[in-house]
Short mmCIF file of C-alpha atoms in Angstrom, two decimals:
data_model
loop_
_atom_site.label_atom_id
_atom_site.label_comp_id
_atom_site.label_asym_id
_atom_site.label_seq_id
_atom_site.Cartn_x
_atom_site.Cartn_y
_atom_site.Cartn_z
CA MET A 235 8.32 65.41 24.07
CA GLY A 236 6.57 68.55 22.93
CA GLN A 237 6.12 69.50 19.30
CA GLY A 238 6.42 73.27 19.83
CA SER A 239 9.52 75.35 19.23
CA TYR A 240 10.94 74.68 22.72
CA GLY A 241 10.39 70.97 23.22
CA MET A 242 10.85 71.19 26.98
CA TYR A 243 10.72 74.05 29.46
CA GLY A 244 10.23 75.04 33.08
CA GLY A 245 11.00 72.77 35.99
CA PHE A 246 10.97 69.68 33.83
CA MET A 247 13.80 71.10 31.72
CA SER A 248 15.79 72.09 34.80
CA GLN A 249 15.44 68.62 36.30
CA SER A 250 15.88 66.55 33.17
CA LEU A 251 18.42 68.60 31.21
CA VAL A 252 20.18 71.43 33.04
CA MET A 253 21.08 69.63 36.27
CA PRO A 254 22.43 66.53 34.50
CA GLU A 255 24.54 68.85 32.31
CA LEU A 256 26.10 70.34 35.41
CA ASP A 257 27.07 66.81 36.44
CA GLY A 258 28.73 66.25 33.07
CA ALA A 259 25.95 64.36 31.31
CA ILE A 260 25.95 64.23 27.50
CA TYR A 261 23.49 63.19 24.81
CA PRO A 262 20.09 64.55 25.97
CA TYR A 263 18.13 62.04 23.90
CA VAL A 264 14.37 61.62 24.20
CA VAL A 265 13.25 58.00 24.65
CA ASN A 266 9.84 58.48 26.27
CA THR A 267 6.93 60.89 26.32
CA GLN A 268 4.19 61.88 28.72
CA GLU A 269 0.74 61.12 27.40
CA GLU A 270 -2.79 61.23 28.79
CA ASN A 271 -4.54 57.85 28.77
CA ALA A 272 -8.22 57.12 28.28
CA GLU A 273 -8.87 57.71 31.98
CA GLY A 274 -7.27 61.16 31.90
CA ILE A 275 -4.15 60.06 33.76
CA VAL A 276 -0.77 61.29 32.46
CA GLU A 277 1.56 58.34 31.89
CA THR A 278 5.23 58.12 30.94
CA VAL A 279 5.33 56.02 27.79
CA ALA A 280 8.40 54.68 26.01
CA ASP A 281 8.75 55.54 22.32
CA PRO A 282 9.84 52.28 20.67
CA SER A 283 11.45 53.96 17.67
CA ARG A 284 13.47 56.39 19.80
CA LEU A 285 14.42 53.66 22.24
CA HIS A 286 15.70 51.50 19.41
CA LYS A 287 17.81 54.36 18.04
CA PHE A 288 19.22 55.18 21.46
CA VAL A 289 20.32 51.56 21.95
CA GLU A 290 22.05 51.80 18.57
CA ILE A 291 23.78 55.03 19.68
CA LEU A 292 25.02 53.33 22.85
CA SER A 293 26.21 50.32 20.87
CA ASN A 294 28.07 52.51 18.38
CA THR A 295 29.68 54.56 21.15
CA VAL A 296 30.81 51.52 23.15
CA ALA A 297 32.19 49.95 19.96
CA LEU A 298 34.69 52.81 19.68
CA GLN A 299 36.48 51.38 22.73
CA SER A 300 37.12 47.98 21.20
CA LYS A 301 37.42 48.57 17.45
CA PRO A 302 41.07 48.84 16.34
CA ASN A 303 42.07 52.38 15.40
CA LYS A 304 43.27 51.23 11.99
CA ASP A 305 39.71 50.16 11.15
CA LYS A 306 37.84 53.17 12.51
CA LYS A 307 36.29 55.54 9.99
CA VAL A 308 35.89 59.21 10.88
CA ALA A 309 34.03 61.95 9.02
CA ILE A 310 35.42 65.38 9.94
CA TYR A 311 33.33 68.43 9.00
CA TYR A 312 35.02 71.81 8.81
CA PHE A 313 33.72 75.32 8.30
CA LYS A 314 34.74 77.83 5.68
CA GLY A 315 33.18 80.68 3.80
CA PRO A 316 32.00 80.29 0.22
CA GLY A 317 34.48 80.26 -2.68
CA GLN A 318 38.08 81.22 -1.92
CA ASN A 319 37.40 82.15 1.71
CA GLY A 320 39.63 80.35 4.17
CA MET A 321 38.65 77.86 6.83
CA ALA A 322 37.27 79.51 9.95
CA ALA A 323 36.82 78.77 13.64
CA GLN A 324 36.65 81.03 16.67
CA GLY A 325 40.10 81.59 18.11
CA LEU A 326 41.65 78.69 16.19
CA GLU A 327 44.32 78.58 13.48
CA VAL A 328 42.38 75.95 11.57
CA VAL A 329 44.66 74.44 8.93
CA PRO A 330 47.69 73.73 11.15
CA SER A 331 45.37 72.61 13.96
CA LEU A 332 43.56 70.18 11.67
CA TYR A 333 46.87 68.95 10.29
CA ASN A 334 48.26 68.35 13.79
CA THR A 335 45.08 66.50 14.73
CA LEU A 336 45.32 64.27 11.66
CA LYS A 337 48.99 63.61 12.41
CA ARG A 338 48.10 62.61 15.96
CA LEU A 339 45.39 60.26 14.67
CA LYS A 340 47.87 58.70 12.26
CA ASP A 341 50.38 58.28 15.10
CA GLU A 342 47.61 56.58 17.10
CA GLY A 343 47.13 54.01 14.33
CA TYR A 344 44.34 55.49 12.21
CA THR A 345 44.60 54.73 8.50
CA ILE A 346 45.26 58.18 7.01
CA ASN A 347 47.00 59.30 3.83
CA LEU A 348 48.45 62.39 5.46
CA PRO A 349 49.60 65.23 3.18
CA ALA A 350 53.21 66.28 3.48
CA SER A 351 52.51 69.60 5.21
CA PRO A 352 49.76 71.92 6.43
CA GLU A 353 50.19 73.87 3.19
CA ALA A 354 49.61 70.73 1.15
CA LEU A 355 46.49 70.00 3.20
CA SER A 356 45.23 73.53 2.57
CA ASP A 357 45.76 73.09 -1.19
CA LEU A 358 43.76 69.86 -1.15
CA ILE A 359 40.93 71.51 0.76
CA MET A 360 40.78 74.53 -1.55
CA LYS A 361 40.63 72.25 -4.61
CA HIS A 362 38.45 69.37 -3.45
CA GLY A 363 36.60 70.76 -0.44
CA PRO A 364 35.17 74.19 -1.23
CA VAL A 365 31.83 75.62 -0.11
CA LEU A 366 29.81 76.91 -3.04
CA ASN A 367 26.71 79.11 -3.03
CA ASP A 368 23.70 78.10 -5.07
CA PHE A 369 24.00 81.17 -7.32
CA THR A 370 27.65 80.63 -8.34
CA GLU A 371 26.87 78.39 -11.31
CA GLY A 372 30.22 79.04 -13.02
CA SER A 373 32.20 78.06 -9.92
CA ILE A 374 30.08 74.93 -9.45
CA GLU A 375 30.65 73.86 -13.06
CA GLU A 376 34.40 74.44 -12.72
CA PHE A 377 34.48 72.46 -9.48
CA MET A 378 32.59 69.55 -11.04
CA ARG A 379 35.01 69.52 -13.96
CA LYS A 380 38.38 70.01 -12.22
CA ALA A 381 37.94 68.47 -8.76
CA SER A 382 36.90 65.00 -7.68
CA PRO A 383 33.56 65.33 -5.89
CA LEU A 384 31.69 62.29 -4.65
CA GLN A 385 28.92 61.51 -7.15
CA ILE A 386 25.89 59.85 -5.59
CA ASP A 387 23.25 58.45 -7.87
CA ALA A 388 19.96 60.28 -7.38
CA GLU A 389 18.02 57.05 -6.84
CA GLU A 390 20.46 55.89 -4.18
CA TYR A 391 20.40 59.29 -2.49
CA ASP A 392 16.59 59.28 -2.53
CA GLY A 393 16.69 55.94 -0.73
CA TRP A 394 18.87 57.51 1.97
CA LEU A 395 16.34 60.30 2.36
CA LYS A 396 13.42 57.93 2.77
CA ARG A 397 15.29 55.86 5.37
CA GLY A 398 16.75 58.79 7.27
CA LEU A 399 13.88 61.29 7.27
CA THR A 400 10.31 61.16 8.42
CA ALA A 401 7.64 61.50 5.75
CA GLU A 402 7.07 65.05 7.02
CA LYS A 403 10.74 66.04 6.64
CA TYR A 404 10.99 64.32 3.24
CA ALA A 405 8.01 66.28 1.98
CA GLU A 406 9.40 69.52 3.44
CA LEU A 407 12.73 69.02 1.66
CA THR A 408 11.33 68.05 -1.73
CA GLU A 409 8.67 70.76 -1.74
CA LEU A 410 11.33 73.43 -1.15
CA PHE A 411 14.15 72.11 -3.35
CA GLY A 412 12.53 69.60 -5.67
CA PRO A 413 12.97 65.83 -5.82
CA ALA A 414 16.43 64.29 -5.47
CA PRO A 415 19.03 65.33 -6.46
CA GLY A 416 17.75 68.94 -6.69
CA ASN A 417 19.24 71.52 -9.05
CA TYR A 418 22.19 72.70 -6.93
CA MET A 419 25.49 70.75 -6.85
CA SER A 420 23.95 68.14 -9.14
CA GLY A 421 24.53 66.82 -12.63
CA VAL A 422 23.93 63.98 -15.09
CA LYS A 423 26.34 61.17 -15.92
CA ASP A 424 25.61 58.43 -18.46
CA GLY A 425 22.01 59.59 -18.52
CA ARG A 426 21.55 59.25 -14.78
CA PRO A 427 21.20 62.27 -12.43
CA TYR A 428 23.48 62.50 -9.40
CA ILE A 429 24.23 64.81 -6.48
CA ALA A 430 27.83 65.92 -5.86
CA ILE A 431 29.45 66.08 -2.43
CA ALA A 432 32.70 67.97 -1.86
CA ALA A 433 35.15 65.87 0.12
CA VAL A 434 38.86 65.35 0.77
CA ASP A 435 39.49 61.60 0.89
CA LEU A 436 42.41 60.73 3.19
CA GLY A 437 41.60 57.04 3.58
CA ASN A 438 39.64 56.07 6.69
CA VAL A 439 39.33 59.76 7.53
CA VAL A 440 37.40 61.99 5.17
CA LEU A 441 37.23 65.77 5.43
CA LEU A 442 33.96 67.38 4.38
CA PRO A 443 33.13 71.07 4.18
CA GLN A 444 29.83 71.83 5.84
CA PRO A 445 27.70 73.08 2.92
CA MET A 446 25.54 76.18 3.23
CA ALA A 447 22.48 75.39 5.35
CA GLY A 448 20.25 77.62 3.26
CA ILE A 449 19.86 79.36 -0.07
CA GLY A 450 20.98 82.97 -0.53
CA GLY A 451 23.92 85.27 0.07
CA ASP A 452 23.52 86.13 3.78
CA SER A 453 26.02 83.60 5.15
CA PHE A 454 25.81 84.85 8.74
CA ALA A 455 22.02 84.54 8.91
CA ILE A 456 22.12 81.10 7.30
CA VAL A 457 24.74 79.76 9.70
CA HIS A 458 22.97 81.13 12.77
CA GLY A 459 19.54 79.79 12.06
CA ALA A 460 17.98 79.22 8.66
CA LYS A 461 14.23 78.95 9.19
CA SER A 462 13.60 76.21 6.63
CA ALA A 463 14.92 72.79 5.70
CA PRO A 464 18.56 72.66 4.59
CA PRO A 465 19.05 72.08 0.84
CA HIS A 466 19.94 68.76 -0.77
CA PRO A 467 23.77 69.20 -0.75
CA TYR A 468 23.69 69.83 3.00
CA VAL A 469 21.53 66.79 3.74
CA ALA A 470 23.53 64.60 1.37
CA ALA A 471 26.85 65.46 3.04
CA TYR A 472 25.57 64.09 6.36
CA LEU A 473 23.64 61.08 5.09
CA TRP A 474 26.65 60.00 2.98
CA ALA A 475 28.79 59.67 6.12
CA LYS A 476 26.37 57.11 7.54
CA GLU A 477 24.99 55.37 4.48
CA ALA A 478 28.02 55.14 2.17
CA PHE A 479 31.14 55.84 4.25
CA HIS A 480 29.80 54.01 7.33
CA ALA A 481 31.52 56.43 9.71
CA ASP A 482 32.22 55.17 13.21
CA ALA A 483 32.32 58.77 14.45
CA MET A 484 31.46 62.25 13.28
CA VAL A 485 33.58 65.26 14.21
CA HIS A 486 32.89 68.96 13.76
CA PHE A 487 36.17 70.82 13.82
CA GLY A 488 36.14 74.29 15.36
CA THR A 489 33.59 76.80 16.57
CA HIS A 490 31.10 76.80 14.96
CA GLY A 491 28.98 75.47 12.17
CA SER A 492 25.29 75.51 11.34
CA LEU A 493 24.09 71.98 12.15
CA GLU A 494 23.02 72.91 15.69
CA PHE A 495 21.04 75.87 14.34
CA THR A 496 18.90 74.00 11.82
CA PRO A 497 15.15 73.71 12.64
CA GLN A 498 13.12 72.81 14.79
CA LYS A 499 12.90 72.42 18.56
CA GLN A 500 15.39 73.99 20.97
CA VAL A 501 15.78 70.91 23.18
CA ALA A 502 14.27 67.42 23.53
CA LEU A 503 14.63 66.79 19.82
CA GLY A 504 12.70 64.12 18.00
CA ASP A 505 12.60 62.42 14.61
CA SER A 506 11.14 65.55 13.00
CA ASP A 507 14.05 67.83 13.94
CA TRP A 508 16.80 68.29 11.37
CA PRO A 509 19.85 67.94 13.66
CA ASP A 510 18.45 64.65 15.01
CA ALA A 511 17.92 63.30 11.51
CA LEU A 512 21.34 64.36 10.19
CA VAL A 513 23.42 63.13 13.14
CA GLY A 514 21.42 59.91 13.26
CA THR A 515 22.98 57.27 15.49
CA THR A 516 26.62 58.14 14.77
CA PRO A 517 28.64 59.24 17.85
CA HIS A 518 29.29 62.96 17.48
CA PHE A 519 32.30 64.90 18.78
CA TYR A 520 32.68 68.67 18.50
CA TYR A 521 36.03 70.46 18.81
CA TYR A 522 34.84 73.66 20.46
CA THR A 523 36.45 76.72 22.01
CA ILE A 524 36.40 76.84 25.78
CA ALA A 525 35.57 80.55 25.50
CA ASN A 526 32.04 80.14 24.08
CA VAL A 527 29.99 78.33 26.69
CA GLY A 528 26.60 79.63 25.54
CA GLU A 529 26.72 78.36 21.98
CA SER A 530 28.45 75.13 22.98
CA MET A 531 25.28 74.37 24.96
CA MET A 532 23.41 74.53 21.65
CA ALA A 533 25.86 72.07 20.13
CA LYS A 534 25.36 69.67 23.04
CA ARG A 535 21.59 69.95 23.19
CA ARG A 536 20.75 70.17 19.51
CA SER A 537 23.36 67.97 17.84
CA TYR A 538 24.17 65.55 20.69
CA ALA A 539 27.78 66.69 20.65
CA THR A 540 30.41 65.59 23.11
CA THR A 541 32.44 68.78 23.17
CA ILE A 542 36.22 68.65 23.30
CA SER A 543 37.58 72.05 24.33
CA TYR A 544 40.46 73.95 22.81
CA LEU A 545 42.08 77.00 24.38
CA ASN A 546 41.11 80.55 23.60
CA PRO A 547 43.84 82.85 22.23
CA PRO A 548 46.18 84.29 24.87
CA PHE A 549 45.44 87.76 26.23
CA GLU A 550 47.58 90.79 26.84
CA GLU A 551 47.18 94.50 27.57
CA SER A 552 45.92 96.59 24.66
CA ARG A 553 48.87 99.02 24.99
CA MET A 554 46.47 101.85 24.25
CA ARG A 555 47.32 103.88 27.35
CA ALA A 556 49.99 105.92 25.55
CA SER A 557 47.35 107.07 23.04
CA PHE A 558 45.54 108.87 25.84
CA ASP A 559 48.57 110.48 27.50
CA LYS A 560 47.81 114.06 26.44
CA LEU A 561 44.12 113.70 27.28
CA ARG A 562 44.97 112.35 30.73
CA ARG A 563 47.51 115.13 31.40
CA ASP A 564 44.93 117.75 30.46
CA MET A 565 42.37 115.99 32.67
CA ILE A 566 44.72 116.01 35.67
CA SER A 567 45.55 119.68 35.10
CA TYR A 568 41.83 120.42 34.94
CA GLU A 569 41.21 118.56 38.19
CA LYS A 570 44.05 120.32 40.03
CA ALA A 571 43.28 123.85 38.80
CA ASP A 572 42.10 126.12 41.64
CA ARG A 573 41.06 129.15 39.56
CA ASP A 574 38.08 129.33 37.24
CA ASP A 575 40.04 130.83 34.33
CA ILE A 576 42.75 128.16 34.51
CA LYS A 577 40.13 125.44 34.93
CA LEU A 578 38.34 126.75 31.83
CA LYS A 579 41.56 126.69 29.81
CA PHE A 580 42.30 123.05 30.64
CA ALA A 581 38.65 122.08 30.16
CA LEU A 582 38.83 123.43 26.61
CA ASP A 583 42.16 121.65 26.09
CA VAL A 584 40.47 118.41 27.12
CA LYS A 585 37.64 119.00 24.69
CA ARG A 586 39.99 119.82 21.78
CA GLU A 587 41.92 116.60 22.37
CA ALA A 588 38.71 114.55 22.68
CA VAL A 589 37.40 115.97 19.42
CA ARG A 590 40.77 115.45 17.69
CA MET A 591 40.70 111.78 18.72
CA GLY A 592 37.05 111.41 17.71
CA ILE A 593 36.03 110.22 21.17
CA HIS A 594 33.15 112.71 21.27
CA ARG A 595 31.39 110.74 18.54
CA GLU A 596 31.62 107.49 20.51
CA LEU A 597 30.10 109.17 23.57
CA ARG A 598 27.60 111.35 21.66
CA LEU A 599 29.15 114.57 23.00
CA ASP A 600 29.19 117.88 21.17
CA SER A 601 32.23 119.25 19.31
CA VAL A 602 31.76 122.99 19.94
CA LEU A 603 35.32 123.93 20.93
CA THR A 604 34.36 127.21 22.63
CA LYS A 605 32.12 125.54 25.19
CA PRO A 606 33.69 123.13 27.73
CA TYR A 607 32.12 119.88 28.83
CA THR A 608 30.26 119.67 32.13
CA ASP A 609 31.70 117.79 35.10
CA GLU A 610 29.44 114.83 34.29
CA GLU A 611 30.56 114.80 30.67
CA MET A 612 34.20 115.08 31.76
CA LEU A 613 33.71 112.05 34.01
CA LYS A 614 32.11 110.15 31.14
CA LEU A 615 35.03 111.04 28.90
CA ASP A 616 37.64 110.08 31.48
CA ASN A 617 35.95 106.75 32.21
CA PHE A 618 35.84 105.93 28.51
CA ALA A 619 39.53 106.71 28.02
CA GLU A 620 40.48 104.67 31.09
CA GLU A 621 38.35 101.73 29.99
CA ILE A 622 40.02 101.62 26.57
CA ALA A 623 43.47 101.99 28.14
CA ASN A 624 42.72 99.00 30.42
CA GLU A 625 41.27 96.86 27.64
CA LYS A 626 42.61 93.37 27.07
CA ILE A 627 43.09 91.95 23.59
CA SER A 628 43.66 88.49 22.21
CA THR A 629 46.87 87.91 20.30
CA ILE A 630 47.88 84.84 18.32
CA LEU A 631 45.31 82.19 17.47
CA TYR A 632 45.55 78.82 19.17
CA VAL A 633 47.21 75.99 17.25
CA THR A 634 46.27 72.50 18.40
CA GLY A 635 49.24 70.62 19.80
CA ILE A 636 51.44 73.66 20.36
CA PRO A 637 51.55 74.91 23.97
CA TYR A 638 51.68 78.62 24.68
CA THR A 639 55.02 80.12 25.63
CA ALA A 640 55.59 81.21 29.22
CA ASP A 641 55.15 84.91 28.39
CA LYS A 642 51.77 84.24 26.71
CA ILE A 643 50.61 82.20 29.71
CA ASN A 644 51.68 84.93 32.13
CA SER A 645 50.06 87.73 30.13
CA SER A 646 46.81 85.71 29.94
CA VAL A 647 46.78 84.96 33.66
CA LEU A 648 47.47 88.62 34.38
CA ALA A 649 44.70 89.81 32.05
CA MET A 650 42.14 87.29 33.26
CA SER A 651 42.70 87.52 37.02
CA SER A 652 43.80 91.04 37.97
CA ASP A 653 40.48 92.79 37.27
CA PRO A 654 38.34 90.23 39.17
CA ILE A 655 40.70 90.52 42.16
CA GLY A 656 40.65 94.32 42.06
CA TYR A 657 36.88 94.60 41.72
CA SER A 658 36.32 91.97 44.42
CA LYS A 659 38.41 94.02 46.83
CA ALA A 660 36.49 97.12 45.79
CA ALA A 661 33.20 95.33 46.48
CA LEU A 662 34.37 94.50 50.00
CA ASP A 663 35.43 98.10 50.59
CA ARG A 664 32.04 99.37 49.37
CA MET A 665 30.33 97.09 51.87
CA THR A 666 32.42 98.48 54.72
CA GLY A 667 32.18 102.08 53.56
CA LYS A 668 35.87 102.42 52.70
CA LEU A 669 35.03 103.05 49.05
CA THR A 670 32.47 105.74 48.27
CA GLU A 671 29.96 105.39 45.45
CA ASP A 672 31.36 108.58 43.93
CA ASN A 673 34.85 107.13 43.67
CA PHE A 674 33.53 103.75 42.51
CA ARG A 675 32.03 105.51 39.49
CA LYS A 676 35.42 106.93 38.52
CA GLN A 677 37.36 104.48 36.37
CA ALA A 678 40.67 106.27 36.82
CA TYR A 679 40.32 106.10 40.60
CA MET A 680 39.47 102.41 40.41
CA THR A 681 42.51 101.79 38.22
CA GLU A 682 44.90 103.62 40.53
CA HIS A 683 43.65 102.19 43.82
CA TYR A 684 42.35 98.71 42.91
CA LEU A 685 43.14 97.44 39.41
CA ALA A 686 46.79 98.51 39.28
CA PRO A 687 47.56 97.08 42.78
CA ALA A 688 45.80 93.85 41.80
CA LYS A 689 47.92 93.66 38.68
CA ARG A 690 51.07 94.11 40.77
CA LEU A 691 49.90 91.37 43.13
CA VAL A 692 49.33 88.89 40.27
CA SER A 693 52.69 89.81 38.72
CA GLU A 694 54.45 89.16 42.01
CA VAL A 695 52.77 85.79 42.40
CA LEU A 696 53.71 84.85 38.82
CA ASN A 697 57.29 85.80 39.66
CA GLY A 698 57.32 83.38 42.59
CA LYS A 699 56.49 85.61 45.52
CA LYS A 700 54.48 83.98 48.30
CA ILE A 701 50.82 84.92 48.29
CA ASP A 702 50.79 86.27 51.86
CA SER A 703 53.54 88.81 51.21
CA ALA A 704 52.33 89.61 47.68
CA SER A 705 48.76 90.29 48.81
CA SER A 706 49.99 92.99 51.15
CA ALA A 707 50.45 95.25 48.12
CA LEU A 708 46.73 95.23 47.42
CA THR A 709 45.84 95.51 51.10
CA GLN A 710 48.12 98.50 51.63
CA ALA A 711 46.82 100.21 48.52
CA SER A 712 43.24 99.73 49.69
CA LEU A 713 44.02 101.02 53.18
CA TRP A 714 45.73 104.04 51.68
CA SER A 715 42.79 104.77 49.39
CA SER A 716 40.27 104.50 52.21
CA SER A 717 42.14 107.06 54.30
CA ALA A 718 42.74 109.50 51.46
CA LYS A 719 40.32 112.27 50.63
CA PRO A 720 37.95 111.40 47.76
CA TRP A 721 39.79 111.71 44.45
CA ARG A 722 38.45 114.25 41.98
CA SER A 723 35.44 115.04 44.12
CA PRO A 724 33.01 117.48 42.47
CA PRO A 725 33.47 121.09 43.58
CA GLN A 726 30.88 122.54 45.94
CA ASN A 727 30.55 125.61 43.78
CA SER A 728 30.80 124.98 40.05
CA PRO A 729 32.70 127.55 37.95
CA ALA A 730 30.61 130.31 36.44
CA TRP A 731 30.98 128.84 32.95
CA GLN A 732 29.20 125.65 34.07
CA GLN A 733 26.30 127.38 35.84
#
């Protein structure tokens, strides 16, 4: 278990971490190290402290199978921006999804005081579960006065810190933010200092906003990797779940929070890494979008999360093609023109339309309307327009527990599968010489001869046509394109105005 920023790398990482992940393994927890003995021989040595904690993790996880649902306690952490900002998660309509999840838990026997509606839940969260920056003193004072935050005595909280953190991490925290309870989200009651924790108490399920993992106003940078220890309110929110609430499980709801981006090592975490200390031995589940594999790996490796996937938003065509109709008509007229003067006229028409639409700025092309673009610039312009016209967009956000309608499923299947089919067929035709490199570079050609036929094929399959007969559409289109003369091939002799 290395103490550098990586923790594990090379072949050892591939063998011990990556390959087990591919087999579905979870919880990459370090229980032994490799050390050199007095004779210079490298030995694998068990770490008693880590081994003890891992046994506790296993015991806590197995206990979830036998403990009655009505007795289970769950701490659910959600993500929202500071102040009045709403709850956030990639591709997820958070409030109704969280409400539906709580309703399902209640139906399964969990002891939950469920609000009457998603709107009522949202009101509770906005009042009792905000995220507050360190510099918003007025908002913090108002929250302390009007809401019902958990108030943890500073001495009790300091005891949690000493039990849950190594001496190194304890010193790091107190040197940066002062001794418990710090001066942010803290107060004094009956002469005794305390730290406040925002929470929405629903019985055996408690909702907690994930506090800011750092000090300052750059929320994005803080979420994606503060370089120092998280402040007291952040640490307290996690230690409370274990020490006071005695949570049987921890859940992070939606993609994504900051826990997995707190310091130190990338993988093979130890007692001196913040995610390891804050998760502790509580089983951790992370409700994560299926569309973000890369960052979900961080959640698995750095916060020991068992990820539970939710669907990405459905896709559909961007419907931008009509916006480029005039540009495409001018392009086609330019390509078909057989006289230099007519070709020049349509080339200038193309340029005027490109400048009017502002496309020239995106492609770093000039806007001098008396000088036409070169053939290469025209190709660049046409490819850009075709790419935007073919773009896919996401539509409604996913709501947990509500299946997509048939039209949303079909539009998503069409958007996700037609391009891979078309480009795969093009790749085969390039290998056999049926598709020239020149035509492969032309997006409009690819759309007409590969992407559009592939889309028709997928549509036919979705409409119930057998695959053998449906696939003939793509095959025939490809055969036709391979026998046709190259589309929009560059002229052998460029017009005088391009020389």
